[in-house]
GROMACS .gro file of C-alpha atoms in nm:
model
  218
    1UNK     CA    1   9.353   9.822  11.985
    2UNK     CA    2   9.296   9.863  11.597
    3UNK     CA    3   9.138   9.550  11.506
    4UNK     CA    4   8.871   9.602  11.769
    5UNK     CA    5   8.778   9.992  11.629
    6UNK     CA    6   8.684   9.771  11.273
    7UNK     CA    7   8.486   9.426  11.199
    8UNK     CA    8   8.822   9.214  11.139
    9UNK     CA    9   8.722   9.082  10.794
   10UNK     CA   10   8.698   9.531  10.682
   11UNK     CA   11   9.030   9.556  10.825
   12UNK     CA   12   9.227   9.269  10.644
   13UNK     CA   13   9.061   9.389  10.259
   14UNK     CA   14   9.265   9.704  10.421
   15UNK     CA   15   9.554   9.529  10.479
   16UNK     CA   16   9.562   9.334  10.112
   17UNK     CA   17   9.433   9.619   9.923
   18UNK     CA   18   9.793   9.910  10.072
   19UNK     CA   19   9.988   9.532  10.033
   20UNK     CA   20   9.893   9.478   9.639
   21UNK     CA   21   9.976   9.876   9.579
   22UNK     CA   22  10.275   9.901   9.770
   23UNK     CA   23  10.356   9.564   9.570
   24UNK     CA   24  10.265   9.731   9.206
   25UNK     CA   25  10.433  10.112   9.269
   26UNK     CA   26  10.708   9.847   9.393
   27UNK     CA   27  10.747   9.598   9.006
   28UNK     CA   28  10.690   9.874   8.849
   29UNK     CA   29  11.059  10.054   8.958
   30UNK     CA   30  11.175   9.662   8.918
   31UNK     CA   31  10.983   9.700   8.509
   32UNK     CA   32  11.186  10.077   8.473
   33UNK     CA   33  11.522   9.923   8.607
   34UNK     CA   34  11.514   9.621   8.375
   35UNK     CA   35  11.491   9.412   8.612
   36UNK     CA   36  11.425   9.017   8.560
   37UNK     CA   37  11.134   8.844   8.605
   38UNK     CA   38  11.289   8.731   8.949
   39UNK     CA   39  11.401   9.094   9.032
   40UNK     CA   40  11.011   9.211   8.996
   41UNK     CA   41  10.905   9.003   9.308
   42UNK     CA   42  11.088   8.997   9.481
   43UNK     CA   43  11.066   9.466   9.470
   44UNK     CA   44  10.710   9.344   9.454
   45UNK     CA   45  10.749   9.178   9.797
   46UNK     CA   46  11.026   9.359   9.949
   47UNK     CA   47  10.773   9.745   9.878
   48UNK     CA   48  10.458   9.520  10.050
   49UNK     CA   49  10.633   9.427  10.396
   50UNK     CA   50  10.911   9.469  10.445
   51UNK     CA   51  10.835   9.796  10.636
   52UNK     CA   52  10.547   9.558  10.845
   53UNK     CA   53  10.859   9.289  10.835
   54UNK     CA   54  11.022   9.552  11.060
   55UNK     CA   55  10.737   9.617  11.291
   56UNK     CA   56  10.662   9.298  11.366
   57UNK     CA   57  11.095   9.221  11.419
   58UNK     CA   58  11.137   9.550  11.678
   59UNK     CA   59  10.799   9.471  11.834
   60UNK     CA   60  10.858   9.097  11.831
   61UNK     CA   61  10.591   8.995  11.667
   62UNK     CA   62  10.731   8.694  11.571
   63UNK     CA   63  10.699   8.523  11.325
   64UNK     CA   64  10.580   8.802  11.155
   65UNK     CA   65  10.250   8.886  11.028
   66UNK     CA   66  10.422   8.869  10.587
   67UNK     CA   67  10.449   8.572  10.696
   68UNK     CA   68  10.246   8.370  10.986
   69UNK     CA   69   9.902   8.520  10.689
   70UNK     CA   70   9.965   8.320  10.371
   71UNK     CA   71   9.738   8.594  10.178
   72UNK     CA   72  10.038   8.844  10.296
   73UNK     CA   73  10.297   8.732  10.067
   74UNK     CA   74  10.068   8.605   9.815
   75UNK     CA   75   9.984   8.970   9.673
   76UNK     CA   76  10.261   9.122   9.640
   77UNK     CA   77  10.371   8.793   9.330
   78UNK     CA   78  10.032   8.876   9.226
   79UNK     CA   79  10.019   9.190   9.161
   80UNK     CA   80  10.390   9.119   9.103
   81UNK     CA   81  10.259   8.906   8.729
   82UNK     CA   82  10.030   9.252   8.683
   83UNK     CA   83  10.266   9.440   8.605
   84UNK     CA   84  10.570   9.193   8.431
   85UNK     CA   85  10.193   9.107   8.156
   86UNK     CA   86  10.115   9.442   8.154
   87UNK     CA   87  10.332   9.680   8.293
   88UNK     CA   88  10.195   9.932   7.988
   89UNK     CA   89   9.849   9.934   8.081
   90UNK     CA   90   9.907   9.979   8.416
   91UNK     CA   91  10.162  10.261   8.320
   92UNK     CA   92   9.887  10.413   8.201
   93UNK     CA   93   9.740  10.470   8.512
   94UNK     CA   94   9.989  10.576   8.760
   95UNK     CA   95   9.815  10.839   8.883
   96UNK     CA   96   9.565  10.602   9.025
   97UNK     CA   97   9.836  10.379   9.126
   98UNK     CA   98  10.016  10.765   9.297
   99UNK     CA   99   9.563  10.740   9.483
  100UNK     CA  100   9.595  10.504   9.629
  101UNK     CA  101   9.954  10.448   9.728
  102UNK     CA  102   9.864  10.814   9.978
  103UNK     CA  103   9.559  10.575  10.030
  104UNK     CA  104   9.804  10.258  10.209
  105UNK     CA  105  10.050  10.490  10.290
  106UNK     CA  106   9.794  10.644  10.596
  107UNK     CA  107   9.623  10.293  10.650
  108UNK     CA  108  10.019  10.142  10.759
  109UNK     CA  109  10.125  10.484  10.966
  110UNK     CA  110   9.816  10.407  11.160
  111UNK     CA  111   9.797  10.114  11.190
  112UNK     CA  112  10.184   9.996  11.261
  113UNK     CA  113  10.203  10.269  11.492
  114UNK     CA  114   9.886  10.088  11.681
  115UNK     CA  115  10.012   9.783  11.722
  116UNK     CA  116  10.347   9.909  11.830
  117UNK     CA  117  10.210  10.059  12.117
  118UNK     CA  118  10.025   9.793  12.205
  119UNK     CA  119  10.282   9.544  12.214
  120UNK     CA  120  10.466   9.764  12.451
  121UNK     CA  121  10.631  10.070  12.304
  122UNK     CA  122  10.543  10.399  12.448
  123UNK     CA  123  10.418  10.704  12.230
  124UNK     CA  124  10.686  10.836  12.149
  125UNK     CA  125  10.861  10.546  11.973
  126UNK     CA  126  10.491  10.380  11.846
  127UNK     CA  127  10.494  10.675  11.625
  128UNK     CA  128  10.813  10.625  11.432
  129UNK     CA  129  10.747  10.294  11.407
  130UNK     CA  130  10.406  10.382  11.281
  131UNK     CA  131  10.597  10.586  11.045
  132UNK     CA  132  10.851  10.318  11.037
  133UNK     CA  133  10.585  10.110  10.881
  134UNK     CA  134  10.445  10.332  10.619
  135UNK     CA  135  10.770  10.387  10.493
  136UNK     CA  136  10.956  10.127  10.532
  137UNK     CA  137  10.899   9.927  10.214
  138UNK     CA  138  11.002  10.213   9.954
  139UNK     CA  139  11.315  10.275  10.171
  140UNK     CA  140  11.439   9.934  10.137
  141UNK     CA  141  11.328   9.953   9.764
  142UNK     CA  142  11.473  10.174   9.640
  143UNK     CA  143  11.764  10.023   9.804
  144UNK     CA  144  11.791   9.810   9.669
  145UNK     CA  145  11.682   9.899   9.374
  146UNK     CA  146  12.025  10.115   9.342
  147UNK     CA  147  11.825  10.485   9.428
  148UNK     CA  148  11.833  10.758   9.715
  149UNK     CA  149  11.555  10.656   9.986
  150UNK     CA  150  11.218  10.912   9.899
  151UNK     CA  151  11.300  10.922  10.329
  152UNK     CA  152  11.559  11.098  10.294
  153UNK     CA  153  11.522  11.339   9.910
  154UNK     CA  154  11.121  11.332  10.099
  155UNK     CA  155  11.006  11.493   9.732
  156UNK     CA  156  10.661  11.592   9.706
  157UNK     CA  157  10.628  11.458  10.101
  158UNK     CA  158  10.629  11.137  10.089
  159UNK     CA  159  10.730  11.044  10.431
  160UNK     CA  160  10.566  11.396  10.645
  161UNK     CA  161  10.250  11.258  10.637
  162UNK     CA  162  10.297  10.950  10.747
  163UNK     CA  163  10.499  11.106  11.076
  164UNK     CA  164  10.127  11.343  11.038
  165UNK     CA  165   9.909  11.021  11.099
  166UNK     CA  166  10.115  10.844  11.336
  167UNK     CA  167  10.131  11.114  11.591
  168UNK     CA  168   9.797  11.219  11.538
  169UNK     CA  169   9.709  10.832  11.682
  170UNK     CA  170  10.014  10.914  11.951
  171UNK     CA  171   9.817  11.212  12.045
  172UNK     CA  172   9.418  11.024  12.012
  173UNK     CA  173   9.587  10.745  12.288
  174UNK     CA  174   9.772  11.027  12.503
  175UNK     CA  175   9.426  11.173  12.600
  176UNK     CA  176   9.196  10.866  12.535
  177UNK     CA  177   8.978  10.940  12.287
  178UNK     CA  178   9.063  10.715  11.997
  179UNK     CA  179   8.856  10.569  11.829
  180UNK     CA  180   8.742  10.439  11.555
  181UNK     CA  181   8.539  10.826  11.423
  182UNK     CA  182   8.954  10.968  11.591
  183UNK     CA  183   9.137  10.674  11.390
  184UNK     CA  184   8.942  10.712  11.027
  185UNK     CA  185   9.049  11.154  11.098
  186UNK     CA  186   9.379  11.046  11.090
  187UNK     CA  187   9.349  10.862  10.830
  188UNK     CA  188   9.229  11.082  10.652
  189UNK     CA  189   9.410  11.393  10.707
  190UNK     CA  190   9.762  11.174  10.612
  191UNK     CA  191   9.540  11.077  10.283
  192UNK     CA  192   9.493  11.412  10.181
  193UNK     CA  193   9.759  11.563  10.316
  194UNK     CA  194  10.036  11.327  10.082
  195UNK     CA  195   9.703  11.383   9.809
  196UNK     CA  196   9.782  11.750   9.834
  197UNK     CA  197  10.146  11.740   9.853
  198UNK     CA  198  10.126  11.578   9.558
  199UNK     CA  199   9.918  11.843   9.361
  200UNK     CA  200  10.068  12.067   9.450
  201UNK     CA  201  10.403  11.982   9.423
  202UNK     CA  202  10.514  11.953   9.783
  203UNK     CA  203  10.794  11.932   9.912
  204UNK     CA  204  11.017  11.971  10.309
  205UNK     CA  205  11.216  12.200  10.380
  206UNK     CA  206  11.573  12.188  10.204
  207UNK     CA  207  11.828  12.294  10.445
  208UNK     CA  208  11.854  12.664  10.628
  209UNK     CA  209  12.004  12.927  10.326
  210UNK     CA  210  11.951  12.723  10.034
  211UNK     CA  211  11.840  12.852   9.753
  212UNK     CA  212  11.584  12.612   9.539
  213UNK     CA  213  11.828  12.709   9.235
  214UNK     CA  214  12.104  12.523   9.311
  215UNK     CA  215  12.098  12.203   9.153
  216UNK     CA  216  12.024  11.905   9.330
  217UNK     CA  217  12.309  11.585   9.387
  218UNK     CA  218  12.227  11.288   9.251
   0.00000   0.00000   0.00000
């Protein structure tokens, strides 16, 4: 469905761009954790491909795209190599990395939702799996790096924009209006929402009556 909306070359380029940015974020975390070169490569691969791998296994799309397309597997290794040698320079453009990460988040929640629907899942399940596609790699990255997953402590609303984008796609499918324009609108909405959350430090609500002045548990 999604692949029918955009030319295959453009879709492939967008997929690789999202994978590269997610892999870069994973590799940078590995550097901050003082991982060795193998650890940097593993964290880059897991961050970039984990969400899509989980989606494909759930819907029965085997072999998963991560293993069926060599460029999907090699791209995170390229990102890991760049971070390994140039991590001080990459750190200095961390804001730009965050912008591209937001773009990857927006793209993957949309592609994940449409692919799940194509494989016969209902709209709610498709939206849930679309969200998992976008954030799943980050959860695996945090677990491996011994961090509290950002999905569970959603600083600057990382998961919420993905939920919004995936839900928009599900609604468009339900009303029969999914097309290039509405898909682009869902991607743009998710992207802008994530950027605004970073800019204004929005976050998902804490427990009811939980004062923000109370320190978070480490």
